[in-house]
Amino acid sequence: MDAYIWHNGSIIPKVDAKVDILSFTLHYGYGFFEGVRAYQTAEGTAIFRLQDHTNRFFHSAHLLNVELPYTKTQINQAHIDVLKWNKFNSAYIRPICYFGPGIGLHTRDLEINVLLAALPWDAYMGEEKLTKGLALKTSTIVRHNVNSVFTKAKATGNYLNSILALQEARACQCDEALMLDTDGFVTEASAQNFFIVENNCLITPDVSSALPGITRDSVIQFANKFGIDVVERRISRDEVYGADEAFLTGTAAEITPVTSVDFRKIGDGQRGTITKALQEQYFKVVRGQAPEFSAWLTLV
Ligand code: PMP
């Protein structure tokens, strides 16, 4: 299935890839990664916004003080190679930079490893949620303060916070966590950005303590094309409860409607019309059916 991976510059069978048990990343959560999707189009498999993902991968490296021993061109090509070797028409691609053995906290002289895996992955939340929507629960786990870890890095250790929040939401029979920042305003979900619709206008938290999502940016560009206003600002919980529509965005989650938050219906409790229009636009673009956005696609 996911038989081959790209590991430190070569394609090898996944079973032959070995990680040192004393990996610094395993012990301390110091590493960074990306999540990228490739979709089937009429012209073949295409990777969505590959250059933007690679730029963010290198930006994560910069924020964590890591000098990657590869160029962006090599990492872009690695995505193409891993898809070709696995013969996937559509897939989720996971590049990750992780480190060799190290028990003290010093990062000096750590061995730098990069691997890319590809795996088939349909809708992250399940196909049905794309139409029925999600139930969100505000988390008691607060999103990282911007000066505690860097939320603009897609760092492995950052996700402990997300995992705890998601566990709590699931324990409350909800689908996802809505996370607040240290000032108590909405920031994002466990691994998705968050939008509300009010009076036909999109509102999304600024990215002070959220990851600047590539899907979030795509949605903002779709809204601009549709003539829908977009405001990036603080959102309070009670504002969310009164929103007309809400949705999450992310490479894995794509655009998924939110139909309740903290057991209160959002709008009429169904996928909203603007959410649906943005979803349709997203799927058209990633499947190569919107020529004005074809620059976002890299054919494999
Ligand atoms: N926030 C977090 C914390 C995430 O992990 C992700 C997934 N990468 C997102 C937002 C959405 O980002 P993107 O649209 O680039 O996948």
Short mmCIF file of C-alpha atoms and ligand atoms in Angstrom, two decimals:
data_model
loop_
_atom_site.label_atom_id
_atom_site.label_comp_id
_atom_site.label_asym_id
_atom_site.label_seq_id
_atom_site.Cartn_x
_atom_site.Cartn_y
_atom_site.Cartn_z
CA MET A 1 0.00 0.00 0.00
CA ASP A 2 2.43 2.68 1.23
CA ALA A 3 5.38 0.50 0.26
CA TYR A 4 8.01 3.13 -0.54
CA ILE A 5 9.23 6.19 1.26
CA TRP A 6 11.71 8.92 0.45
CA HIS A 7 14.39 8.83 3.11
CA ASN A 8 17.35 11.21 3.21
CA GLY A 9 17.49 11.58 -0.54
CA SER A 10 16.59 8.07 -1.76
CA ILE A 11 13.44 6.08 -2.32
CA ILE A 12 13.53 2.91 -0.25
CA PRO A 13 11.02 0.27 0.84
CA LYS A 14 9.27 1.56 3.94
CA VAL A 15 10.17 -1.57 5.91
CA ASP A 16 13.87 -0.74 5.45
CA ALA A 17 13.61 2.72 7.00
CA LYS A 18 14.93 2.65 10.54
CA VAL A 19 14.70 5.28 13.27
CA ASP A 20 17.14 5.28 16.17
CA ILE A 21 15.32 4.46 19.39
CA LEU A 22 17.13 7.37 21.09
CA SER A 23 15.91 9.82 18.45
CA PHE A 24 15.85 13.33 19.93
CA THR A 25 12.47 13.86 18.24
CA LEU A 26 10.98 10.79 19.90
CA HIS A 27 12.12 11.90 23.35
CA TYR A 28 11.50 15.66 23.20
CA GLY A 29 9.08 16.42 20.35
CA TYR A 30 11.64 18.50 18.48
CA GLY A 31 10.92 18.02 14.80
CA PHE A 32 8.61 19.48 12.18
CA PHE A 33 6.45 18.24 9.38
CA GLU A 34 3.91 19.04 6.69
CA GLY A 35 0.66 17.55 5.50
CA VAL A 36 0.09 17.76 1.76
CA ARG A 37 -2.59 16.33 -0.50
CA ALA A 38 -2.53 15.14 -4.09
CA TYR A 39 -5.77 14.69 -6.02
CA GLN A 40 -6.71 12.97 -9.22
CA THR A 41 -7.37 15.39 -12.08
CA ALA A 42 -8.23 14.82 -15.74
CA GLU A 43 -4.55 15.35 -16.59
CA GLY A 44 -3.25 12.99 -13.91
CA THR A 45 -2.36 13.26 -10.24
CA ALA A 46 -1.71 16.80 -9.05
CA ILE A 47 -0.26 18.02 -5.75
CA PHE A 48 -2.15 20.97 -4.29
CA ARG A 49 -0.07 24.06 -3.42
CA LEU A 50 3.16 22.10 -3.20
CA GLN A 51 5.45 25.16 -3.24
CA ASP A 52 3.49 26.74 -0.38
CA HIS A 53 3.80 23.60 1.73
CA THR A 54 7.52 23.36 1.02
CA ASN A 55 7.96 27.03 1.90
CA ARG A 56 6.20 26.41 5.21
CA PHE A 57 8.40 23.35 5.84
CA PHE A 58 11.49 25.51 5.41
CA HIS A 59 9.94 28.24 7.54
CA SER A 60 9.36 25.71 10.34
CA ALA A 61 13.06 24.77 10.00
CA HIS A 62 14.02 28.43 10.32
CA LEU A 63 11.85 28.96 13.41
CA LEU A 64 13.39 25.88 15.07
CA ASN A 65 16.93 26.89 14.07
CA VAL A 66 17.47 24.01 11.68
CA GLU A 67 19.43 24.21 8.45
CA LEU A 68 17.91 21.61 6.14
CA PRO A 69 20.51 19.80 4.01
CA TYR A 70 18.19 19.88 0.95
CA THR A 71 16.95 22.57 -1.41
CA LYS A 72 13.27 23.37 -1.87
CA THR A 73 13.55 21.94 -5.39
CA GLN A 74 14.78 18.61 -3.98
CA ILE A 75 11.94 18.47 -1.46
CA ASN A 76 9.38 19.31 -4.15
CA GLN A 77 10.78 16.54 -6.34
CA ALA A 78 10.69 14.12 -3.37
CA HIS A 79 6.89 14.60 -3.20
CA ILE A 80 6.58 13.69 -6.87
CA ASP A 81 8.88 10.69 -6.53
CA VAL A 82 7.12 9.22 -3.51
CA LEU A 83 3.77 9.43 -5.32
CA LYS A 84 5.17 7.88 -8.49
CA TRP A 85 6.85 5.00 -6.67
CA ASN A 86 3.71 4.16 -4.76
CA LYS A 87 1.55 4.55 -7.91
CA PHE A 88 -1.03 6.61 -6.04
CA ASN A 89 -3.61 8.63 -7.97
CA SER A 90 -4.52 10.57 -4.88
CA ALA A 91 -2.81 10.59 -1.50
CA TYR A 92 -1.86 12.40 1.66
CA ILE A 93 1.85 13.13 1.79
CA ARG A 94 3.72 13.51 5.06
CA PRO A 95 7.17 15.10 4.93
CA ILE A 96 8.89 15.17 8.30
CA CYS A 97 12.23 16.34 9.59
CA TYR A 98 13.36 14.37 12.63
CA PHE A 99 16.61 14.05 14.47
CA GLY A 100 19.07 11.33 15.30
CA PRO A 101 20.06 10.19 18.81
CA GLY A 102 20.55 12.77 21.51
CA ILE A 103 19.77 12.57 25.21
CA GLY A 104 20.85 15.97 26.53
CA LEU A 105 18.76 18.93 25.36
CA HIS A 106 21.47 20.41 23.17
CA THR A 107 20.61 20.42 19.48
CA ARG A 108 24.21 20.91 18.36
CA ASP A 109 25.55 18.13 16.12
CA LEU A 110 22.23 16.29 15.91
CA GLU A 111 21.84 14.19 12.78
CA ILE A 112 19.12 15.70 10.57
CA ASN A 113 16.80 13.26 8.81
CA VAL A 114 14.04 13.96 6.32
CA LEU A 115 11.48 11.46 5.21
CA LEU A 116 8.38 11.64 3.05
CA ALA A 117 5.63 9.07 3.26
CA ALA A 118 2.50 8.91 1.10
CA LEU A 119 -0.69 7.15 2.02
CA PRO A 120 -4.20 6.93 0.69
CA TRP A 121 -6.49 9.04 2.86
CA ASP A 122 -10.06 10.00 2.12
CA ALA A 123 -12.03 12.59 4.05
CA TYR A 124 -10.27 13.12 7.41
CA MET A 125 -13.49 13.24 9.39
CA GLY A 126 -15.35 10.77 7.16
CA GLU A 127 -17.28 11.54 3.98
CA GLU A 128 -20.55 12.07 5.82
CA LYS A 129 -19.18 14.97 7.89
CA LEU A 130 -18.48 16.94 4.71
CA THR A 131 -22.24 17.39 4.35
CA LYS A 132 -23.62 16.78 7.86
CA GLY A 133 -21.03 18.87 9.66
CA LEU A 134 -19.19 18.60 12.94
CA ALA A 135 -20.03 19.09 16.59
CA LEU A 136 -17.31 21.16 18.28
CA LYS A 137 -16.61 21.53 21.97
CA THR A 138 -14.63 24.42 23.41
CA SER A 139 -11.55 22.94 24.96
CA THR A 140 -10.30 23.42 28.51
CA ILE A 141 -6.84 22.96 26.96
CA VAL A 142 -5.64 26.42 25.96
CA ARG A 143 -3.73 26.91 22.70
CA HIS A 144 -0.04 27.65 23.10
CA ASN A 145 0.81 31.19 23.96
CA VAL A 146 2.65 32.72 21.03
CA ASN A 147 5.77 33.06 23.17
CA SER A 148 5.68 29.57 24.61
CA VAL A 149 6.23 27.66 21.38
CA PHE A 150 6.01 29.06 17.88
CA THR A 151 2.60 28.28 16.46
CA LYS A 152 3.75 29.26 12.98
CA ALA A 153 6.05 26.27 12.99
CA LYS A 154 4.41 22.95 12.23
CA ALA A 155 6.47 21.42 15.01
CA THR A 156 5.84 17.90 16.24
CA GLY A 157 5.85 18.90 19.93
CA ASN A 158 3.14 21.53 19.34
CA TYR A 159 0.66 18.71 18.73
CA LEU A 160 0.62 17.43 22.30
CA ASN A 161 -1.62 20.42 23.00
CA SER A 162 -3.88 19.48 20.04
CA ILE A 163 -4.06 15.81 21.01
CA LEU A 164 -5.17 16.58 24.56
CA ALA A 165 -7.84 18.93 23.25
CA LEU A 166 -9.12 16.40 20.73
CA GLN A 167 -9.19 13.62 23.34
CA GLU A 168 -11.33 15.81 25.56
CA ALA A 169 -13.73 16.73 22.74
CA ARG A 170 -14.15 13.07 21.79
CA ALA A 171 -14.73 12.08 25.42
CA CYS A 172 -17.62 14.56 25.36
CA GLN A 173 -19.03 12.82 22.23
CA CYS A 174 -18.03 15.79 20.04
CA ASP A 175 -16.03 15.59 16.81
CA GLU A 176 -13.47 18.31 17.31
CA ALA A 177 -12.08 20.81 19.78
CA LEU A 178 -12.49 24.55 19.46
CA MET A 179 -9.39 26.00 21.08
CA LEU A 180 -9.05 29.36 22.77
CA ASP A 181 -5.93 31.48 23.05
CA THR A 182 -4.45 32.62 26.34
CA ASP A 183 -6.74 35.69 26.25
CA GLY A 184 -9.81 33.46 25.91
CA PHE A 185 -10.57 34.15 22.24
CA VAL A 186 -11.15 31.49 19.62
CA THR A 187 -8.02 30.56 17.72
CA GLU A 188 -8.42 27.29 15.78
CA ALA A 189 -9.36 23.62 16.11
CA SER A 190 -6.88 20.84 16.93
CA ALA A 191 -5.40 20.84 13.41
CA GLN A 192 -7.72 23.08 11.38
CA ASN A 193 -8.36 26.78 11.04
CA PHE A 194 -11.78 28.10 11.96
CA PHE A 195 -14.20 30.42 10.15
CA ILE A 196 -17.63 31.82 10.89
CA VAL A 197 -20.07 33.48 8.52
CA GLU A 198 -22.00 36.49 9.74
CA ASN A 199 -24.23 38.61 7.47
CA ASN A 200 -22.61 37.00 4.39
CA CYS A 201 -19.15 38.01 5.59
CA LEU A 202 -16.36 35.57 6.54
CA ILE A 203 -14.65 36.09 9.87
CA THR A 204 -11.60 34.12 10.94
CA PRO A 205 -9.22 34.55 13.88
CA ASP A 206 -5.96 36.25 13.03
CA VAL A 207 -3.01 33.88 13.19
CA SER A 208 -1.34 35.27 16.34
CA SER A 209 -1.56 31.85 17.96
CA ALA A 210 -2.72 29.65 15.09
CA LEU A 211 -0.97 27.98 12.19
CA PRO A 212 -1.34 30.08 9.01
CA GLY A 213 -3.16 27.38 7.09
CA ILE A 214 -2.77 26.99 3.36
CA THR A 215 -6.41 25.94 3.05
CA ARG A 216 -7.36 29.02 5.09
CA ASP A 217 -5.50 31.14 2.55
CA SER A 218 -7.22 29.31 -0.33
CA VAL A 219 -10.63 30.03 1.21
CA ILE A 220 -9.76 33.71 1.59
CA GLN A 221 -8.80 33.82 -2.08
CA PHE A 222 -12.05 32.05 -3.09
CA ALA A 223 -14.03 34.55 -1.02
CA ASN A 224 -12.25 37.43 -2.76
CA LYS A 225 -13.18 35.92 -6.12
CA PHE A 226 -16.83 35.54 -5.03
CA GLY A 227 -16.94 39.13 -3.70
CA ILE A 228 -17.42 37.93 -0.10
CA ASP A 229 -15.77 40.15 2.51
CA VAL A 230 -13.22 38.50 4.82
CA VAL A 231 -12.20 39.91 8.18
CA GLU A 232 -9.33 38.50 10.28
CA ARG A 233 -9.89 39.40 13.92
CA ARG A 234 -10.57 38.10 17.40
CA ILE A 235 -13.74 36.04 17.81
CA SER A 236 -15.36 35.37 21.17
CA ARG A 237 -17.23 32.18 22.08
CA ASP A 238 -20.58 33.94 22.31
CA GLU A 239 -20.05 35.40 18.86
CA VAL A 240 -19.51 31.86 17.53
CA TYR A 241 -22.79 30.65 19.09
CA GLY A 242 -24.67 33.38 17.19
CA ALA A 243 -22.95 32.85 13.82
CA ASP A 244 -24.98 32.03 10.69
CA GLU A 245 -22.49 29.36 9.59
CA ALA A 246 -19.14 27.95 10.67
CA PHE A 247 -16.56 25.66 9.12
CA LEU A 248 -13.03 24.28 9.53
CA THR A 249 -10.26 24.28 6.96
CA GLY A 250 -7.18 22.11 6.65
CA THR A 251 -5.31 19.93 4.21
CA ALA A 252 -6.61 16.78 5.90
CA ALA A 253 -10.04 18.17 6.83
CA GLU A 254 -10.44 20.10 3.54
CA ILE A 255 -13.49 22.33 4.19
CA THR A 256 -15.77 20.73 6.76
CA PRO A 257 -18.94 22.43 8.06
CA VAL A 258 -19.47 22.97 11.77
CA THR A 259 -23.11 22.57 12.73
CA SER A 260 -22.89 22.82 16.52
CA VAL A 261 -20.57 24.30 19.12
CA ASP A 262 -20.90 23.47 22.82
CA PHE A 263 -24.26 21.78 22.14
CA ARG A 264 -25.71 24.92 20.52
CA LYS A 265 -26.81 24.81 16.91
CA ILE A 266 -24.94 27.04 14.51
CA GLY A 267 -27.45 28.75 12.21
CA ASP A 268 -30.15 26.18 11.46
CA GLY A 269 -27.84 23.31 12.39
CA GLN A 270 -27.14 22.37 8.75
CA ARG A 271 -24.27 23.03 6.36
CA GLY A 272 -24.58 26.70 5.34
CA THR A 273 -24.89 27.97 1.78
CA ILE A 274 -21.61 29.91 1.79
CA THR A 275 -19.81 26.92 3.33
CA LYS A 276 -21.22 24.71 0.58
CA ALA A 277 -20.19 27.13 -2.18
CA LEU A 278 -16.63 27.32 -0.78
CA GLN A 279 -16.44 23.53 -0.47
CA GLU A 280 -17.56 23.10 -4.09
CA GLN A 281 -15.01 25.64 -5.24
CA TYR A 282 -12.27 23.88 -3.25
CA PHE A 283 -13.02 20.48 -4.78
CA LYS A 284 -13.19 21.99 -8.28
CA VAL A 285 -9.80 23.62 -7.81
CA VAL A 286 -8.00 20.59 -6.35
CA ARG A 287 -9.44 18.36 -9.09
CA GLY A 288 -8.19 20.69 -11.79
CA GLN A 289 -11.61 21.97 -12.86
CA ALA A 290 -10.91 25.67 -12.23
CA PRO A 291 -8.34 26.92 -14.77
CA GLU A 292 -7.82 30.24 -12.96
CA PHE A 293 -6.27 28.33 -10.05
CA SER A 294 -4.24 25.84 -12.10
CA ALA A 295 -0.98 27.44 -10.91
CA TRP A 296 -1.69 25.82 -7.52
CA LEU A 297 -1.43 22.33 -9.01
CA THR A 298 1.81 20.42 -9.63
CA LEU A 299 1.28 17.50 -11.96
CA VAL A 300 3.11 14.34 -10.95
N1 PMP B 1 -3.83 24.55 12.30
C1 PMP B 1 -3.08 23.50 12.68
C2 PMP B 1 -2.60 23.45 14.09
C3 PMP B 1 -2.79 22.47 11.78
O1 PMP B 1 -2.06 21.42 12.16
C4 PMP B 1 -3.27 22.55 10.45
C5 PMP B 1 -2.97 21.44 9.48
N2 PMP B 1 -1.77 21.65 8.80
C6 PMP B 1 -4.03 23.68 10.09
C7 PMP B 1 -4.29 24.66 11.03
C8 PMP B 1 -4.51 23.84 8.68
O2 PMP B 1 -3.42 24.12 7.83
P1 PMP B 1 -3.42 23.69 6.30
O3 PMP B 1 -4.65 24.26 5.70
O4 PMP B 1 -2.18 24.31 5.76
O5 PMP B 1 -3.38 22.23 6.26
#
